[in-house]
Amino acid sequence: MPTIAKRWRSRLVGMVLAAWLPLASADEVVGTLGAIGSDTLAGLMLRWGEQLTERHPGVRLQLQASGSASAPPALSAGTTRLGPMSRPMTSEEWRRFTERYGYPPTEIEIARDALVVVVHRHNPLASLSLATVDAIFSDTRRCGSSHDITHWRQLGIDRPVGRIELQGRNAASGTHDLFRRRALCDGYFRVRIDEHPGSAAVVEAVASSWSAMGYAGLNHLTPGIRALALRDDEGYEVAPQPAKVRSGAYPLARTLYLYINLPPGEALPTPERALVEQILSAEGQATVAELGFVTLPEATLIRQRRQLGLEDGG
């Protein structure tokens, strides 16, 4: 009887091991990834997180999308190791992180995007110069306009009539900060602009009013609005098309980033490495295009994968 019991115990152990080993292999990459930062990147980060979990069931991504401005302080404080941002870190944010840790944050380009000036879909306006955009959204006019623009008639169109209703992002947003620096030439927004926590709310406000004009990320375009082309100094119109955004020919093209707290000489921890591999992979970049952003040039993907010690191709 003891012999039979031992034999069954041995079989049971073998069955347990056989059932456990495949799961251990599938769950080789495990952990919870916390990320704090951009609202613009929220949908993209969450989709990458879903794809990562499908590939590695033991990994979860938790995202706090409170705006790009929240990423640098969270990285410096050690609240997070991952900070998605819709703008580059400022020199002051970079300095604070470096003073705290003795090394700079690791900066990874993850996608291309563009800031677009949007109007209601029935608005006949086709394009604006950057100086005119500045004169509409600011009263500092640092881009060169000689006068403020507050009413639609000043843009040479008959309708809509009356004052231009301005819609934009709040100060915690990387989109707000970048638009101020690039489109307003480091000037300041008008006080009467309506500020929203996300680009989706800006787009909704513009789509609901023929007299509204706003700015948002390229990936938030909907059938209810139109993105205006921008004119250069020679009057040439450049629309925010993917090829123009990728090459930088569109004046308000931008790069989207992921900042990581990574000591020099150290490899990425396994969960972070898996996430970055997903982002820089063919599948990850296909998701970029699917969600309305612009994919990175292949040369940029290859360079970053090599710098991070990742396999070419992700």
XYZ file of C-alpha atoms in Angstrom:
314
model
C 0.000 0.000 0.000
C 2.774 2.527 0.823
C 4.354 1.652 -2.539
C 1.113 2.467 -4.359
C 0.791 5.727 -2.418
C 4.332 6.736 -3.332
C 3.692 5.860 -6.961
C 0.558 8.040 -7.093
C 2.347 10.860 -5.238
C 5.124 10.762 -7.827
C 2.605 10.850 -10.680
C 0.769 13.772 -9.070
C 3.983 15.777 -8.688
C 4.810 15.072 -12.328
C 1.373 16.215 -13.455
C 1.668 19.437 -11.422
C 5.114 20.175 -12.862
C 3.939 19.469 -16.403
C 1.031 21.863 -15.942
C 3.176 24.538 -14.271
C 6.176 24.673 -16.585
C 4.404 26.074 -19.681
C 2.817 28.785 -17.553
C 6.184 29.739 -16.090
C 7.536 30.138 -19.616
C 4.572 32.274 -20.720
C 4.876 34.427 -17.601
C 8.636 34.871 -17.805
C 8.144 38.643 -18.099
C 6.131 39.736 -15.066
C 5.475 42.955 -13.213
C 3.357 46.088 -13.058
C 4.520 49.069 -15.081
C 3.474 52.467 -13.782
C 3.492 55.465 -16.126
C 2.600 59.103 -15.396
C 2.314 61.789 -18.063
C 0.695 62.862 -21.309
C -3.050 62.823 -21.937
C -2.347 62.954 -25.685
C -0.505 59.646 -25.429
C -3.039 57.942 -23.153
C -4.814 55.904 -25.844
C -1.564 54.873 -27.499
C 0.117 53.862 -24.229
C -2.916 51.841 -23.150
C -3.088 50.043 -26.502
C 0.603 49.172 -26.268
C -0.060 47.967 -22.738
C -2.845 45.683 -23.966
C -0.591 44.243 -26.659
C 2.144 43.709 -24.086
C -0.221 41.825 -21.795
C -1.378 39.640 -24.685
C 2.235 38.698 -25.319
C 3.246 38.514 -21.645
C 0.178 37.803 -19.466
C 2.126 38.572 -16.291
C 2.692 42.226 -17.216
C 0.274 45.076 -16.549
C 0.556 48.761 -17.458
C -1.051 51.303 -15.145
C -1.277 54.815 -16.597
C -2.002 58.131 -14.925
C -2.675 60.542 -17.809
C -2.552 63.862 -15.980
C -0.605 65.828 -18.604
C 2.984 65.988 -19.811
C 3.915 68.476 -17.096
C 3.262 65.776 -14.481
C 5.882 63.385 -15.905
C 9.183 65.137 -14.995
C 8.353 65.717 -11.290
C 7.088 62.141 -10.967
C 10.277 60.810 -12.555
C 12.454 63.009 -10.331
C 10.557 61.995 -7.188
C 10.801 58.297 -8.048
C 7.014 57.971 -8.222
C 7.381 56.403 -11.657
C 10.106 55.080 -13.945
C 8.126 55.844 -17.124
C 7.047 59.313 -18.256
C 5.243 59.652 -21.618
C 5.362 63.252 -22.889
C 3.923 65.048 -25.915
C 6.812 67.521 -25.814
C 10.503 67.306 -24.952
C 11.599 67.953 -21.388
C 12.632 71.532 -20.720
C 16.213 72.281 -19.686
C 14.963 72.959 -16.147
C 13.115 69.627 -15.931
C 16.198 67.858 -17.296
C 18.412 69.642 -14.753
C 16.233 68.713 -11.774
C 16.205 65.052 -12.713
C 19.978 64.998 -13.252
C 20.657 66.740 -9.941
C 18.449 64.213 -8.151
C 20.029 61.071 -9.625
C 23.421 62.098 -10.970
C 22.557 61.037 -14.516
C 20.058 62.265 -17.153
C 16.766 60.574 -18.038
C 16.740 58.223 -21.008
C 14.782 59.797 -23.849
C 13.043 57.572 -26.415
C 11.165 58.824 -29.469
C 7.981 56.789 -29.780
C 5.914 58.484 -32.522
C 5.432 61.630 -34.564
C 2.462 63.952 -34.250
C 1.407 67.464 -35.176
C -0.427 70.331 -33.582
C -3.298 71.398 -35.816
C -5.469 74.497 -35.854
C -9.063 73.356 -36.283
C -12.367 74.942 -37.279
C -15.928 73.727 -37.714
C -16.383 71.533 -40.792
C -18.634 74.139 -42.476
C -16.172 76.976 -41.926
C -14.815 78.103 -45.347
C -11.375 79.118 -44.055
C -8.620 77.059 -45.739
C -5.282 78.190 -44.313
C -3.490 80.613 -42.006
C 0.025 81.962 -41.667
C 1.796 81.336 -38.368
C 1.857 85.098 -37.701
C -1.933 85.124 -38.102
C -2.342 82.112 -35.789
C -0.309 84.009 -33.200
C -2.406 87.161 -33.628
C -5.579 85.099 -33.095
C -4.522 83.119 -30.024
C -2.279 85.664 -28.266
C -2.121 89.380 -27.654
C 1.694 89.470 -27.455
C 2.060 88.988 -31.264
C 5.686 87.881 -31.079
C 5.498 86.136 -34.458
C 5.337 89.447 -36.308
C 1.707 90.467 -36.822
C 1.071 94.199 -36.584
C -2.421 93.887 -35.110
C -4.679 91.636 -33.063
C -7.187 89.395 -34.825
C -10.368 88.853 -32.849
C -13.188 88.665 -35.434
C -13.818 86.403 -38.415
C -14.183 89.329 -40.854
C -10.496 90.126 -40.287
C -9.656 86.798 -41.964
C -11.406 87.784 -45.200
C -14.490 85.575 -44.910
C -18.151 86.596 -44.665
C -19.286 83.763 -42.413
C -19.216 82.988 -39.597
C -19.744 86.464 -38.199
C -18.720 87.987 -34.922
C -15.918 87.143 -32.546
C -13.701 84.076 -32.919
C -14.418 81.679 -30.041
C -11.064 80.278 -28.914
C -10.684 76.731 -27.578
C -7.465 75.189 -26.228
C -5.718 73.014 -23.654
C -4.930 73.723 -20.008
C -1.470 74.625 -18.693
C -0.638 71.080 -17.523
C -0.741 69.893 -21.114
C 2.333 69.403 -23.260
C 0.182 70.411 -26.229
C -0.567 73.757 -24.535
C 3.100 74.415 -23.788
C 4.358 73.416 -27.232
C 1.687 75.441 -29.052
C 2.609 78.466 -26.943
C 6.306 78.112 -27.768
C 5.993 77.196 -31.439
C 2.798 78.878 -32.682
C 2.917 81.926 -30.389
C 6.714 82.378 -30.599
C 7.018 82.039 -26.802
C 4.222 84.531 -26.307
C 1.176 84.192 -24.065
C -2.371 83.046 -24.683
C -5.298 85.420 -24.564
C -7.142 85.394 -21.257
C -10.485 84.668 -22.919
C -9.500 81.281 -24.379
C -11.559 78.358 -23.060
C -9.161 75.720 -21.673
C -9.858 71.978 -21.629
C -8.043 69.041 -19.967
C -7.925 67.004 -23.190
C -7.808 67.472 -26.964
C -11.041 65.502 -27.347
C -12.882 68.204 -25.402
C -11.328 70.923 -27.579
C -12.452 69.125 -30.741
C -15.962 68.638 -29.366
C -16.224 72.342 -28.519
C -15.116 73.371 -32.026
C -17.405 70.841 -33.711
C -20.375 72.223 -31.791
C -19.859 75.881 -32.762
C -19.411 77.350 -36.233
C -17.685 80.374 -34.673
C -15.051 78.372 -32.795
C -11.359 77.822 -33.529
C -9.019 75.660 -31.500
C -5.860 73.600 -31.549
C -5.361 69.911 -30.841
C -3.255 66.891 -31.670
C -3.503 65.458 -35.183
C -4.907 62.144 -33.949
C -8.024 63.838 -32.546
C -9.489 64.933 -35.882
C -13.147 64.017 -36.347
C -15.695 64.505 -39.173
C -17.092 67.517 -37.302
C -13.956 69.650 -37.738
C -11.267 70.498 -40.297
C -7.547 71.036 -39.818
C -6.251 74.192 -41.526
C -3.155 74.235 -43.704
C -0.386 76.581 -42.539
C 1.316 79.077 -44.860
C 5.034 79.806 -44.820
C 6.650 83.204 -45.499
C 6.326 82.679 -49.271
C 2.627 81.844 -48.974
C 3.093 78.125 -49.647
C 0.422 76.046 -47.897
C 1.478 72.934 -45.984
C -1.236 70.554 -44.766
C -0.630 68.199 -41.803
C -0.247 65.111 -43.985
C 1.704 62.130 -42.561
C 4.651 62.509 -44.969
C 4.959 66.231 -44.156
C 4.722 65.530 -40.438
C 7.290 62.716 -40.568
C 9.792 64.843 -42.492
C 9.221 67.938 -40.362
C 8.020 70.025 -43.333
C 4.742 70.786 -41.553
C 5.569 73.755 -39.260
C 3.901 72.368 -36.130
C 5.122 68.777 -36.430
C 6.317 67.307 -33.140
C 7.907 64.212 -31.678
C 6.281 62.227 -28.868
C 8.543 60.817 -26.176
C 8.864 58.248 -23.425
C 11.308 59.190 -20.657
C 12.761 56.434 -18.488
C 14.735 56.495 -15.260
C 17.601 54.229 -16.318
C 21.053 54.397 -14.655
C 23.883 54.533 -17.220
C 25.423 51.184 -18.075
C 22.401 49.236 -16.845
C 20.082 47.251 -19.086
C 16.378 48.000 -19.101
C 14.518 45.929 -16.474
C 12.656 43.072 -18.135
C 9.112 44.573 -18.053
C 10.325 47.989 -19.297
C 12.397 46.293 -21.968
C 9.354 44.339 -23.159
C 7.301 47.554 -23.363
C 9.959 49.448 -25.332
C 10.399 46.466 -27.670
C 6.642 46.557 -28.271
C 6.661 50.315 -28.957
C 9.566 50.145 -31.423
C 8.346 46.968 -33.148
C 6.498 46.778 -36.465
C 3.280 45.956 -34.581
C 3.784 48.848 -32.185
C 4.324 51.338 -34.998
C 1.324 49.971 -36.884
C -0.689 50.909 -33.780
C 0.738 54.437 -34.027
C -0.773 54.816 -37.498
C -4.005 53.083 -36.493
C -4.640 55.639 -33.740
C -4.025 58.629 -36.006
C -0.411 59.451 -35.173
C 2.548 59.253 -37.576
C 5.071 56.422 -37.488
C 8.768 56.977 -36.865
C 11.222 56.747 -39.763
C 12.774 53.281 -39.994
C 16.251 54.740 -39.455
C 15.113 56.200 -36.125
C 13.656 52.861 -35.031
C 16.857 50.987 -35.908
C 19.081 53.559 -34.178
C 17.075 53.481 -30.965
C 16.833 49.693 -30.853
C 20.591 49.442 -31.185
C 21.234 52.108 -28.573
C 18.982 50.254 -26.121
C 20.451 46.849 -26.922
C 17.227 45.516 -28.433
C 16.910 43.064 -31.276
C 16.482 44.749 -34.677
C 12.835 44.486 -35.611
C 11.615 44.540 -31.997
